[in-house]
Amino acid sequence: MFRRIRSYCLLGIKAIPVSVEVDAALGLPGFTLVGLPDNAVRESRERVVSAIRSVDKVVTGFRTTVNLSPADLRKEGSALDLPLAIGLLTATDELSVPNLEKCVFVGELSLDGLLKGVRGVLSIAMDLVHDKDSILVIPRENEQEASLVEGLRYICADTLKECIEILEQNNEELVCRARGLDRQKFSSGLDVPDFKNVVGMEGVKRALEVAAAGGHNFLLVGSPGAGKTLCARCLPGILPEMCDEEILETTRIHSCARRSGDMESFRPVLLRPFRTPHHSASMVALVGGGARLLPGEASLAHNGVLFLDELPEFNRSVLEALREPMEDGEISVSRASGTVVWPARFMMGAAMNPCPCGYSMDPKKVCTCLPDARKRYQEKISGPLLDRIDLQVSVPPVETSQFACGSGAETSAEIRQRVCAAREIQRRRFAGLSFRCNAAMNSEAARRFAQMEGATEKFAVASADKMNLSARGYYRLLKVARTIADLRHSEPVEIPDLAEALRYRAFRG
Ligand SMILES: Nc1ncnc2c1ncn2[C@@H]1O[C@H](COP(=O)(O)OP(=O)(O)OP(=O)(O)O)[C@@H](O)[C@H]1O
Ligand SMILES: [Mg+2]
Ligand SMILES: [Zn+2]
């Protein structure tokens, strides 16, 4: 008999509907699997047949053909185990499921019939929720994930046996309806250093406040031990909350990146990600790809911060690969099987010393580098990359005398309040538009929303000209000035806002 079972496959983070077509006919026993399966899918037959034996059913003895459609999409992973099992059981009349065409199955099976979680269920749920009649059938390990998508109808089970029992009963009461994200259920304290323990460094703190308020990229340059890494690590404490939509977007990427071993430990990403890849990171680790098309650090930092400490130590070609996402907020990787696009709208943060010895900007110590070495060091950061960094901040060493008087500084919570107020202004400004923060504006929006008076605009143009800013540099200047004006709740951008924004563009090393 012929049966068609609905399921899903992942391409990057996109969930693509797949059907598993099973035809079991009388004839010489045999099993053929076609439709571009990868090794994990090909092996699924062995798992499925033993899992089925564990529920005391027999599906062998038929001439079985299985086709995975669409035939030109590469199917990978173990999520097709469950649909294949249901297909074999129904095609051989061992099981009859009322409303089979409404059900969509995903899940891995173990030899003894346990249902195991798979990655990417959030993407699948987000796609399926638009189809009001459908029911998603998943392993219980994936329940938390499915329950985030409000309105989704789903069934979850621990074993194949339990799954079969639920399906046979066809009882509407056994179908759960997802209630959506419940922040309370998952909330946890934020464990990051607080700005109140950072002595002095008012200029740096202010720059990070501006960066957090508008989502701007930043670069901290200063002597060794000046506190660059420390300040950057305090940043998560002043970042604004994510809205529900942002949480789903980010969690979805993290869900697709999970390894099969950690399925139980699912948590939605409630706090903005703060990713700190090591400088030895490879291209695939940073931008994503590889054989399994997993997202990289840049995508995992979506809606949060990608912090690259010791920037010049990164491989130059790896850094150059970040230019595209820094501009467009997404990464596309082309493969023979098609193009995969990952969202990657992150705030890029970086820290570096001004020269190999580290002291060329130090007021007290003497730099011992040869001019050539210093030049080579700075050339590791390409012009186009530097051009995309809105806030270039020099970090002067703190006077030792300041340590004696203690910090007496503002807490991160106080700074965060101002950041959140500025973000709220932006949220209202961009209602109905595709941007969420000032940094994401395109050039047309930057000009429109900067709202400068004639004299202010003249000042902006004249200064940009004097500083030889590129066209991109000019618009980025406007965006930073917009954020600075938002921080003081001002509708128009004024000359002092521009002047501060210009100061952040002055890195020459
Ligand atoms: N302003 C400060 N207030 C309090 N502690 C500080 C301050 N600056 C530096 N420190 C202390 O110095 C340590 C080193 O600072 P940090 O690692 O941030 O330096 P860095 O600028 O990143 O240096 P490098 O260039 O070598 O990476 C911090 O862990 C912190 O304990
Ligand atoms: Mg450091
Ligand atoms: Zn030096």
Coordinates of C-alpha atoms and ligand atoms in Angstrom, one line a residue:
M1 CA 0.0 0.0 0.0
F2 CA 1.1 3.6 -0.5
R3 CA 1.3 6.2 2.2
R4 CA 2.6 9.7 2.3
I5 CA 3.8 11.1 5.6
R6 CA 4.5 14.7 6.2
S7 CA 7.8 15.8 7.8
Y8 CA 10.4 18.6 7.7
C9 CA 14.1 19.0 6.8
L10 CA 16.4 21.9 7.7
L11 CA 18.3 24.0 5.2
G12 CA 20.4 26.3 7.3
I13 CA 17.8 27.6 9.8
K14 CA 14.9 27.3 7.3
A15 CA 12.4 24.5 7.8
I16 CA 11.4 22.9 4.5
P17 CA 8.4 20.6 4.2
V18 CA 9.4 17.1 3.1
S19 CA 7.2 14.1 2.5
V20 CA 8.2 10.5 3.1
E21 CA 6.5 8.4 0.6
V22 CA 6.3 4.7 1.4
D23 CA 5.1 2.0 -0.9
A24 CA 5.0 -1.6 0.5
A25 CA 4.0 -4.1 -2.0
L26 CA 4.0 -7.9 -2.2
G27 CA 6.9 -9.4 -4.0
L28 CA 10.5 -10.3 -3.3
P29 CA 11.4 -8.7 0.1
G30 CA 13.6 -5.7 -0.3
F31 CA 14.1 -2.0 0.8
T32 CA 15.0 0.9 -1.5
L33 CA 15.5 4.4 -0.2
V34 CA 15.7 7.2 -2.8
G35 CA 15.5 11.1 -2.7
L36 CA 19.0 12.4 -1.8
P37 CA 19.4 11.0 1.7
D38 CA 22.6 11.6 3.6
N39 CA 24.3 8.9 5.6
A40 CA 22.3 9.5 8.8
V41 CA 19.1 9.2 6.8
R42 CA 20.3 6.1 5.0
E43 CA 21.1 4.5 8.3
S44 CA 17.7 5.3 9.7
R45 CA 16.3 2.2 8.1
E46 CA 18.2 0.0 10.6
R47 CA 17.1 2.1 13.6
V48 CA 13.5 2.2 12.5
V49 CA 13.1 -1.5 11.8
S50 CA 14.4 -2.4 15.3
A51 CA 12.4 0.3 16.9
I52 CA 9.3 -1.1 15.3
R53 CA 10.2 -4.6 16.5
S54 CA 10.2 -3.1 20.0
V55 CA 6.5 -2.3 19.7
D56 CA 5.8 -5.9 18.6
K57 CA 5.0 -5.1 15.0
V58 CA 6.5 -6.6 11.9
V59 CA 7.0 -4.6 8.7
T60 CA 9.5 -6.8 6.9
G61 CA 8.6 -9.3 4.2
F62 CA 7.5 -6.6 1.8
R63 CA 9.0 -5.0 -1.2
T64 CA 9.4 -1.6 0.2
T65 CA 10.3 1.6 -1.7
V66 CA 10.7 4.9 0.2
N67 CA 11.0 8.2 -1.6
L68 CA 11.9 11.5 0.1
S69 CA 10.4 14.3 -1.8
P70 CA 11.2 17.0 -3.0
A71 CA 13.9 14.8 -4.6
D72 CA 16.4 17.5 -5.3
L73 CA 16.8 18.7 -1.6
R74 CA 19.5 17.0 0.4
K75 CA 18.0 15.4 3.5
E76 CA 20.3 15.2 6.5
G77 CA 20.1 14.2 10.1
S78 CA 18.0 11.7 12.0
A79 CA 14.7 13.6 12.2
L80 CA 13.2 11.5 9.5
D81 CA 13.3 8.3 11.6
L82 CA 9.8 8.9 13.1
P83 CA 8.0 9.7 9.8
L84 CA 9.7 6.7 8.2
A85 CA 8.5 4.4 11.1
I86 CA 5.0 5.7 10.8
G87 CA 5.1 5.4 7.0
L88 CA 6.2 1.7 7.2
L89 CA 3.6 0.9 9.9
T90 CA 0.7 2.5 8.0
A91 CA 1.8 1.2 4.6
T92 CA 1.9 -2.4 5.9
D93 CA -1.5 -2.0 7.7
E94 CA 0.1 -2.5 11.1
L95 CA -1.3 0.8 12.2
S96 CA -4.2 2.9 11.1
V97 CA -4.1 6.6 12.0
P98 CA -7.2 8.7 11.5
N99 CA -6.4 12.1 10.0
L100 CA -2.9 11.0 9.1
E101 CA -2.6 13.8 6.6
K102 CA -3.0 16.4 9.3
C103 CA 0.0 15.1 11.2
V104 CA 3.6 16.2 10.7
F105 CA 6.3 14.0 12.2
V106 CA 9.8 14.7 13.3
G107 CA 12.1 12.8 15.7
E108 CA 14.9 10.4 16.0
L109 CA 14.4 6.8 17.2
S110 CA 16.7 4.6 19.1
L111 CA 16.9 0.8 18.6
D112 CA 14.6 0.2 21.6
G113 CA 12.0 2.6 20.5
L114 CA 12.8 5.7 22.5
L115 CA 12.0 9.0 20.8
K116 CA 15.0 11.4 20.9
G117 CA 15.0 15.2 20.3
V118 CA 16.3 16.7 17.1
R119 CA 17.6 20.2 16.3
G120 CA 15.6 23.0 14.7
V121 CA 12.2 22.1 16.0
L122 CA 11.5 25.8 16.7
S123 CA 12.0 26.6 13.0
I124 CA 9.6 23.8 12.1
A125 CA 7.1 25.0 14.6
M126 CA 7.3 28.6 13.4
D127 CA 6.6 27.4 9.9
L128 CA 3.8 25.0 10.7
V129 CA 1.9 27.3 13.0
H130 CA 0.4 29.1 10.0
D131 CA -1.3 25.9 9.0
K132 CA -4.1 25.9 11.6
D133 CA -5.2 22.3 11.0
S134 CA -1.9 20.6 11.3
I135 CA -0.6 18.8 14.3
L136 CA 3.2 18.5 15.0
V137 CA 4.2 15.1 16.4
I138 CA 7.6 15.4 18.3
P139 CA 9.8 13.8 20.9
R140 CA 9.1 15.1 24.4
E141 CA 12.6 16.4 24.6
N142 CA 11.5 19.0 22.1
E143 CA 8.3 20.0 23.9
Q144 CA 9.7 23.2 25.5
E145 CA 10.8 24.4 22.1
A146 CA 7.5 23.8 20.4
S147 CA 5.6 25.4 23.2
L148 CA 7.2 28.8 22.5
V149 CA 5.2 29.2 19.3
E150 CA 1.8 30.4 20.4
G151 CA -1.1 28.6 18.8
L152 CA 0.8 25.6 17.6
R153 CA -1.0 22.2 18.0
Y154 CA 1.3 19.4 18.9
I155 CA 1.6 15.9 20.4
C156 CA 4.7 14.8 22.2
A157 CA 5.8 11.3 23.3
D158 CA 8.7 9.6 24.9
T159 CA 8.6 6.4 22.9
L160 CA 7.3 5.1 19.6
K161 CA 4.8 3.0 21.6
E162 CA 3.4 6.0 23.4
C163 CA 3.2 7.9 20.1
I164 CA 1.3 5.1 18.4
E165 CA -1.1 4.9 21.3
I166 CA -1.9 8.6 21.1
L167 CA -2.4 8.5 17.4
E168 CA -4.7 5.5 17.5
Q169 CA -6.9 7.1 20.1
N170 CA -7.4 10.2 17.9
N171 CA -8.5 12.2 20.9
E172 CA -8.5 16.0 20.5
E173 CA -7.8 16.3 24.3
L174 CA -4.4 14.7 23.8
V175 CA -3.3 17.5 21.4
C176 CA -1.6 20.3 23.2
R177 CA -1.8 23.9 22.2
A178 CA 1.3 26.0 22.7
R179 CA 0.9 29.0 24.9
G180 CA 3.8 31.0 23.7
L181 CA 6.8 32.3 25.5
D182 CA 6.7 32.5 29.3
R183 CA 9.6 34.7 30.4
Q184 CA 9.1 33.9 34.1
K185 CA 9.4 30.2 33.6
F186 CA 12.9 30.6 32.1
S187 CA 14.2 33.8 33.7
S188 CA 17.6 33.6 35.3
G189 CA 19.9 36.1 36.9
L190 CA 22.5 37.8 34.7
D191 CA 26.0 37.1 36.0
V192 CA 28.3 39.7 34.5
P193 CA 30.7 42.2 36.0
D194 CA 29.1 45.6 37.0
F195 CA 30.3 49.0 35.7
K196 CA 30.3 50.2 39.3
N197 CA 33.5 48.2 39.9
V198 CA 35.3 49.8 37.0
V199 CA 37.3 52.8 38.3
G200 CA 37.4 55.9 36.1
M201 CA 37.1 55.3 32.4
E202 CA 34.1 57.6 32.1
G203 CA 34.8 58.2 28.3
V204 CA 34.8 54.5 27.6
K205 CA 31.6 53.9 29.6
R206 CA 29.9 56.7 27.8
A207 CA 30.9 55.2 24.4
L208 CA 29.6 51.8 25.4
E209 CA 26.4 53.4 26.6
V210 CA 26.0 55.0 23.1
A211 CA 26.8 51.7 21.5
A212 CA 24.3 49.8 23.5
A213 CA 21.6 52.4 23.0
G214 CA 21.8 52.4 19.2
G215 CA 23.3 49.0 18.5
H216 CA 26.5 50.5 17.1
N217 CA 29.8 48.7 16.4
F218 CA 32.7 49.7 18.6
L219 CA 36.5 49.3 18.9
L220 CA 38.5 49.9 22.1
V221 CA 42.1 50.7 21.6
G222 CA 44.6 51.1 24.5
S223 CA 47.6 49.9 26.4
P224 CA 47.8 46.4 28.0
G225 CA 45.9 46.2 31.2
A226 CA 44.0 49.4 30.6
G227 CA 40.7 47.7 31.2
K228 CA 39.4 47.1 27.6
T229 CA 38.4 43.5 28.1
L230 CA 36.9 44.3 31.5
C231 CA 34.7 47.1 30.1
A232 CA 33.5 45.0 27.2
R233 CA 32.6 42.2 29.6
C234 CA 30.4 44.6 31.5
L235 CA 28.4 45.4 28.4
P236 CA 25.7 42.7 28.7
G237 CA 24.7 44.4 31.9
I238 CA 23.5 47.5 30.1
L239 CA 22.0 46.0 27.0
P240 CA 18.2 46.5 26.6
E241 CA 15.8 43.5 26.8
M242 CA 14.8 41.7 23.7
C243 CA 11.2 41.7 22.5
D244 CA 9.4 38.4 22.1
E245 CA 10.0 38.4 18.3
E246 CA 13.8 38.9 18.8
I247 CA 13.9 36.1 21.4
L248 CA 12.3 33.7 18.9
E249 CA 14.6 34.8 16.1
T250 CA 17.7 34.3 18.2
T251 CA 16.5 31.1 19.9
R252 CA 15.7 29.6 16.5
I253 CA 19.3 30.0 15.4
H254 CA 20.6 28.5 18.6
S255 CA 18.2 25.7 18.3
C256 CA 19.6 24.8 14.8
A257 CA 23.1 24.9 16.1
R258 CA 22.6 22.4 18.9
R259 CA 24.5 19.2 19.0
S260 CA 22.5 16.0 19.4
G261 CA 23.9 15.4 22.9
D262 CA 22.4 18.4 24.6
M263 CA 18.8 18.2 23.5
E264 CA 17.4 18.1 27.1
S265 CA 19.0 21.3 28.1
F266 CA 16.9 23.6 25.9
R267 CA 16.3 27.1 27.1
P268 CA 15.1 30.0 25.0
V269 CA 17.7 32.8 24.6
L270 CA 16.2 35.5 26.8
L271 CA 19.3 37.7 27.2
R272 CA 21.0 39.3 24.3
P273 CA 23.8 36.9 23.2
F274 CA 27.4 38.1 24.0
R275 CA 29.7 35.9 21.9
T276 CA 33.4 36.0 22.4
P277 CA 35.1 33.7 19.8
H278 CA 38.8 33.1 20.3
H279 CA 41.1 34.8 17.8
S280 CA 42.1 31.4 16.4
A281 CA 38.5 30.9 15.2
S282 CA 38.2 29.6 11.6
M283 CA 36.0 31.0 8.9
V284 CA 33.4 28.3 9.3
A285 CA 33.3 28.8 13.1
L286 CA 32.7 32.5 12.6
V287 CA 30.3 32.8 9.7
G288 CA 28.9 29.3 9.5
G289 CA 28.8 26.6 7.0
G290 CA 30.6 23.3 7.0
A291 CA 29.2 19.9 6.0
R292 CA 26.1 20.2 8.2
L293 CA 25.5 23.9 7.4
L294 CA 25.6 25.0 11.0
P295 CA 25.3 28.7 11.9
G296 CA 28.6 30.4 13.0
E297 CA 29.4 32.8 15.9
A298 CA 28.2 35.8 13.9
S299 CA 24.7 34.3 13.6
L300 CA 24.7 33.0 17.1
A301 CA 25.3 36.7 18.1
H302 CA 22.1 37.8 16.2
N303 CA 20.4 40.6 18.1
G304 CA 23.4 40.7 20.5
V305 CA 27.1 41.3 20.5
L306 CA 29.9 39.7 18.7
F307 CA 33.0 40.7 20.7
L308 CA 36.4 40.1 19.1
D309 CA 39.1 40.6 21.7
E310 CA 42.7 41.1 20.4
L311 CA 41.3 42.0 16.9
P312 CA 44.6 42.1 15.0
E313 CA 45.3 38.5 16.0
F314 CA 42.3 37.2 14.0
N315 CA 43.0 35.8 10.6
R316 CA 42.5 38.7 8.1
S317 CA 40.3 36.7 5.7
V318 CA 38.1 35.7 8.6
L319 CA 37.6 39.3 9.5
E320 CA 36.9 40.3 6.0
A321 CA 34.1 37.7 5.8
L322 CA 32.3 39.8 8.5
R323 CA 32.0 42.8 6.2
E324 CA 28.9 41.5 4.5
P325 CA 26.9 40.7 7.7
M326 CA 28.0 44.0 9.3
E327 CA 26.3 45.8 6.4
D328 CA 23.3 43.7 5.6
G329 CA 22.6 41.9 8.9
E330 CA 22.7 38.5 7.2
I331 CA 25.2 35.9 5.9
S332 CA 24.6 33.8 2.8
V333 CA 26.6 30.7 2.1
S334 CA 26.3 29.2 -1.3
R335 CA 26.5 25.5 -1.8
A336 CA 25.9 23.1 -4.6
S337 CA 22.6 22.3 -2.9
G338 CA 21.5 25.9 -2.8
T339 CA 22.1 29.1 -0.9
V340 CA 21.6 29.2 2.8
V341 CA 20.9 32.6 4.5
W342 CA 21.4 33.1 8.2
P343 CA 20.3 36.2 10.0
A344 CA 23.3 37.9 11.6
R345 CA 22.4 41.4 12.8
F346 CA 24.9 41.8 15.6
M347 CA 26.7 44.7 17.2
M348 CA 30.4 44.1 16.6
G349 CA 32.7 44.9 19.5
A350 CA 36.5 44.7 19.3
A351 CA 39.5 45.5 21.4
M352 CA 43.1 45.9 20.4
N353 CA 46.4 47.4 21.4
P354 CA 47.7 50.3 19.3
C355 CA 51.0 48.5 18.4
P356 CA 52.8 45.2 19.0
C357 CA 54.4 46.4 22.3
G358 CA 51.1 48.0 23.2
Y359 CA 52.3 51.4 24.5
S360 CA 52.3 53.8 21.6
M361 CA 49.3 55.6 23.0
D362 CA 50.4 55.5 26.6
P363 CA 51.2 58.9 28.1
K364 CA 53.8 57.5 30.5
K365 CA 55.5 54.5 28.8
V366 CA 57.6 54.5 25.7
C367 CA 56.7 52.5 22.6
T368 CA 59.6 50.3 21.5
C369 CA 58.2 49.3 18.2
L370 CA 59.8 50.2 14.9
P371 CA 57.5 52.3 12.7
D372 CA 57.3 49.6 10.2
A373 CA 56.2 47.0 12.7
R374 CA 53.6 49.4 14.0
K375 CA 52.3 50.0 10.5
R376 CA 52.1 46.3 9.7
Y377 CA 50.2 45.7 12.9
Q378 CA 47.6 48.3 12.2
E379 CA 47.3 47.2 8.6
K380 CA 45.9 43.9 9.9
I381 CA 42.6 45.7 10.3
S382 CA 41.6 46.7 6.8
G383 CA 40.2 50.1 5.9
P384 CA 36.7 48.7 4.9
L385 CA 36.4 47.0 8.2
L386 CA 37.5 50.1 10.2
D387 CA 35.1 52.1 8.2
R388 CA 32.2 50.0 9.5
I389 CA 33.1 50.7 13.1
D390 CA 31.1 53.7 14.3
L391 CA 32.7 54.2 17.7
Q392 CA 36.5 54.0 17.8
V393 CA 37.4 54.7 21.4
S394 CA 40.9 55.1 22.9
V395 CA 41.2 53.7 26.3
P396 CA 43.7 55.7 28.4
P397 CA 45.2 53.9 31.4
V398 CA 43.6 54.8 34.7
E399 CA 45.7 56.9 37.1
T400 CA 46.7 54.7 40.0
S401 CA 45.7 57.4 42.5
Q402 CA 42.1 56.9 41.3
F403 CA 42.1 53.4 42.7
A404 CA 42.6 54.6 46.2
C405 CA 39.4 56.7 46.2
G406 CA 37.4 53.7 45.1
S407 CA 35.0 53.9 42.1
G408 CA 31.9 55.6 43.4
A409 CA 30.7 55.0 39.8
E410 CA 27.3 54.5 38.4
T411 CA 25.9 50.9 38.5
S412 CA 25.2 49.1 35.3
A413 CA 21.5 49.2 36.2
E414 CA 21.5 53.0 36.2
I415 CA 23.2 53.2 32.8
R416 CA 20.8 50.5 31.5
Q417 CA 17.8 52.6 32.3
R418 CA 19.0 55.4 30.0
V419 CA 19.8 52.8 27.3
C420 CA 16.3 51.3 27.5
A421 CA 14.7 54.8 27.4
A422 CA 16.6 55.5 24.2
R423 CA 15.6 52.2 22.7
E424 CA 12.0 52.8 23.5
I425 CA 12.2 56.1 21.5
Q426 CA 13.7 54.1 18.6
R427 CA 11.0 51.4 18.9
R428 CA 8.3 54.0 18.5
R429 CA 10.2 55.7 15.6
F430 CA 10.6 52.5 13.6
A431 CA 7.1 51.1 14.2
G432 CA 6.0 49.5 11.0
L433 CA 9.5 49.7 9.5
S434 CA 12.0 46.9 9.2
F435 CA 14.6 48.5 11.5
R436 CA 14.8 48.0 15.2
C437 CA 17.6 50.3 16.2
N438 CA 19.4 53.3 14.8
A439 CA 22.4 51.3 13.6
A440 CA 20.2 49.2 11.4
M441 CA 18.8 52.2 9.4
N442 CA 19.6 52.5 5.7
S443 CA 21.1 55.7 4.4
E444 CA 17.8 57.1 3.3
A445 CA 16.3 56.6 6.8
A446 CA 19.4 57.9 8.5
R447 CA 19.0 61.2 6.6
R448 CA 15.3 61.4 7.2
F449 CA 15.4 60.7 10.9
A450 CA 18.4 62.8 11.8
Q451 CA 16.2 65.9 11.4
M452 CA 18.9 68.4 11.4
E453 CA 18.5 72.1 10.9
G454 CA 20.2 73.8 8.1
A455 CA 23.2 75.0 10.1
T456 CA 23.6 71.7 11.8
E457 CA 23.6 69.9 8.4
K458 CA 26.2 72.3 7.1
F459 CA 28.3 71.5 10.1
A460 CA 27.9 67.8 9.5
V461 CA 28.9 68.0 5.9
A462 CA 31.8 70.3 6.5
S463 CA 33.2 68.1 9.3
A464 CA 32.8 64.9 7.3
D465 CA 34.6 66.6 4.4
K466 CA 37.5 67.7 6.7
M467 CA 37.8 64.3 8.2
N468 CA 37.7 62.6 4.8
L469 CA 34.8 60.4 5.7
S470 CA 33.4 58.0 3.1
A471 CA 29.8 58.2 2.1
R472 CA 29.2 55.2 4.5
G473 CA 31.2 57.0 7.2
Y474 CA 28.9 60.1 6.8
Y475 CA 25.7 58.1 7.3
R476 CA 27.2 56.2 10.1
L477 CA 28.1 59.5 11.7
L478 CA 24.4 60.6 11.4
K479 CA 23.2 57.4 13.0
V480 CA 25.5 57.7 16.0
A481 CA 24.5 61.4 16.4
R482 CA 20.8 60.2 16.2
T483 CA 21.5 57.8 19.1
I484 CA 23.3 60.5 21.2
A485 CA 20.3 62.8 20.7
D486 CA 17.9 60.0 21.7
L487 CA 19.9 59.5 24.9
R488 CA 19.0 63.0 25.8
H489 CA 15.5 62.7 24.5
S490 CA 15.9 65.3 21.9
E491 CA 13.9 65.2 18.6
P492 CA 16.3 67.1 16.4
V493 CA 20.0 66.2 16.2
E494 CA 22.1 69.1 17.2
I495 CA 25.7 70.2 16.8
P496 CA 27.0 68.9 20.1
D497 CA 25.6 65.4 19.2
L498 CA 27.5 65.5 15.9
A499 CA 30.6 66.7 17.6
E500 CA 30.5 63.8 20.0
A501 CA 29.9 61.3 17.2
L502 CA 32.8 62.8 15.3
R503 CA 35.1 62.3 18.2
Y504 CA 34.4 58.6 18.0
R505 CA 35.6 58.5 14.4
A506 CA 39.0 59.8 15.0
F507 CA 41.1 56.6 15.3
R508 CA 44.4 56.9 13.4
G509 CA 46.5 54.8 15.7
Ligands
LIG1 N1 39.4 50.9 35.5 C1 39.6 49.7 36.2 N2 38.9 49.5 37.3 C2 39.1 48.4 38.0 N3 39.9 47.4 37.6 C3 40.6 47.5 36.4 C4 40.5 48.7 35.7 N4 41.3 48.6 34.6 C5 41.8 47.4 34.7 N5 41.5 46.7 35.8 C6 41.9 45.4 36.2 O1 42.9 45.0 35.3 C7 42.7 43.8 34.8 C8 43.1 43.7 33.4 O2 42.3 44.5 32.6 P1 41.9 44.0 31.1 O3 42.0 42.6 31.0 O4 40.5 44.6 30.9 O5 43.0 44.8 30.3 P2 43.0 44.9 28.7 O6 43.0 46.3 28.4 O7 42.1 44.0 28.1 O8 44.5 44.4 28.4 P3 45.1 43.6 27.2 O9 45.4 44.6 26.2 O10 46.4 43.1 27.7 O11 44.2 42.6 26.8 C9 41.2 43.6 34.9 O12 40.8 42.2 35.1 C10 40.9 44.4 36.2 O13 41.0 43.6 37.3
MG2 MG 42.2 42.3 27.0
ZN3 ZN 54.8 49.9 20.5

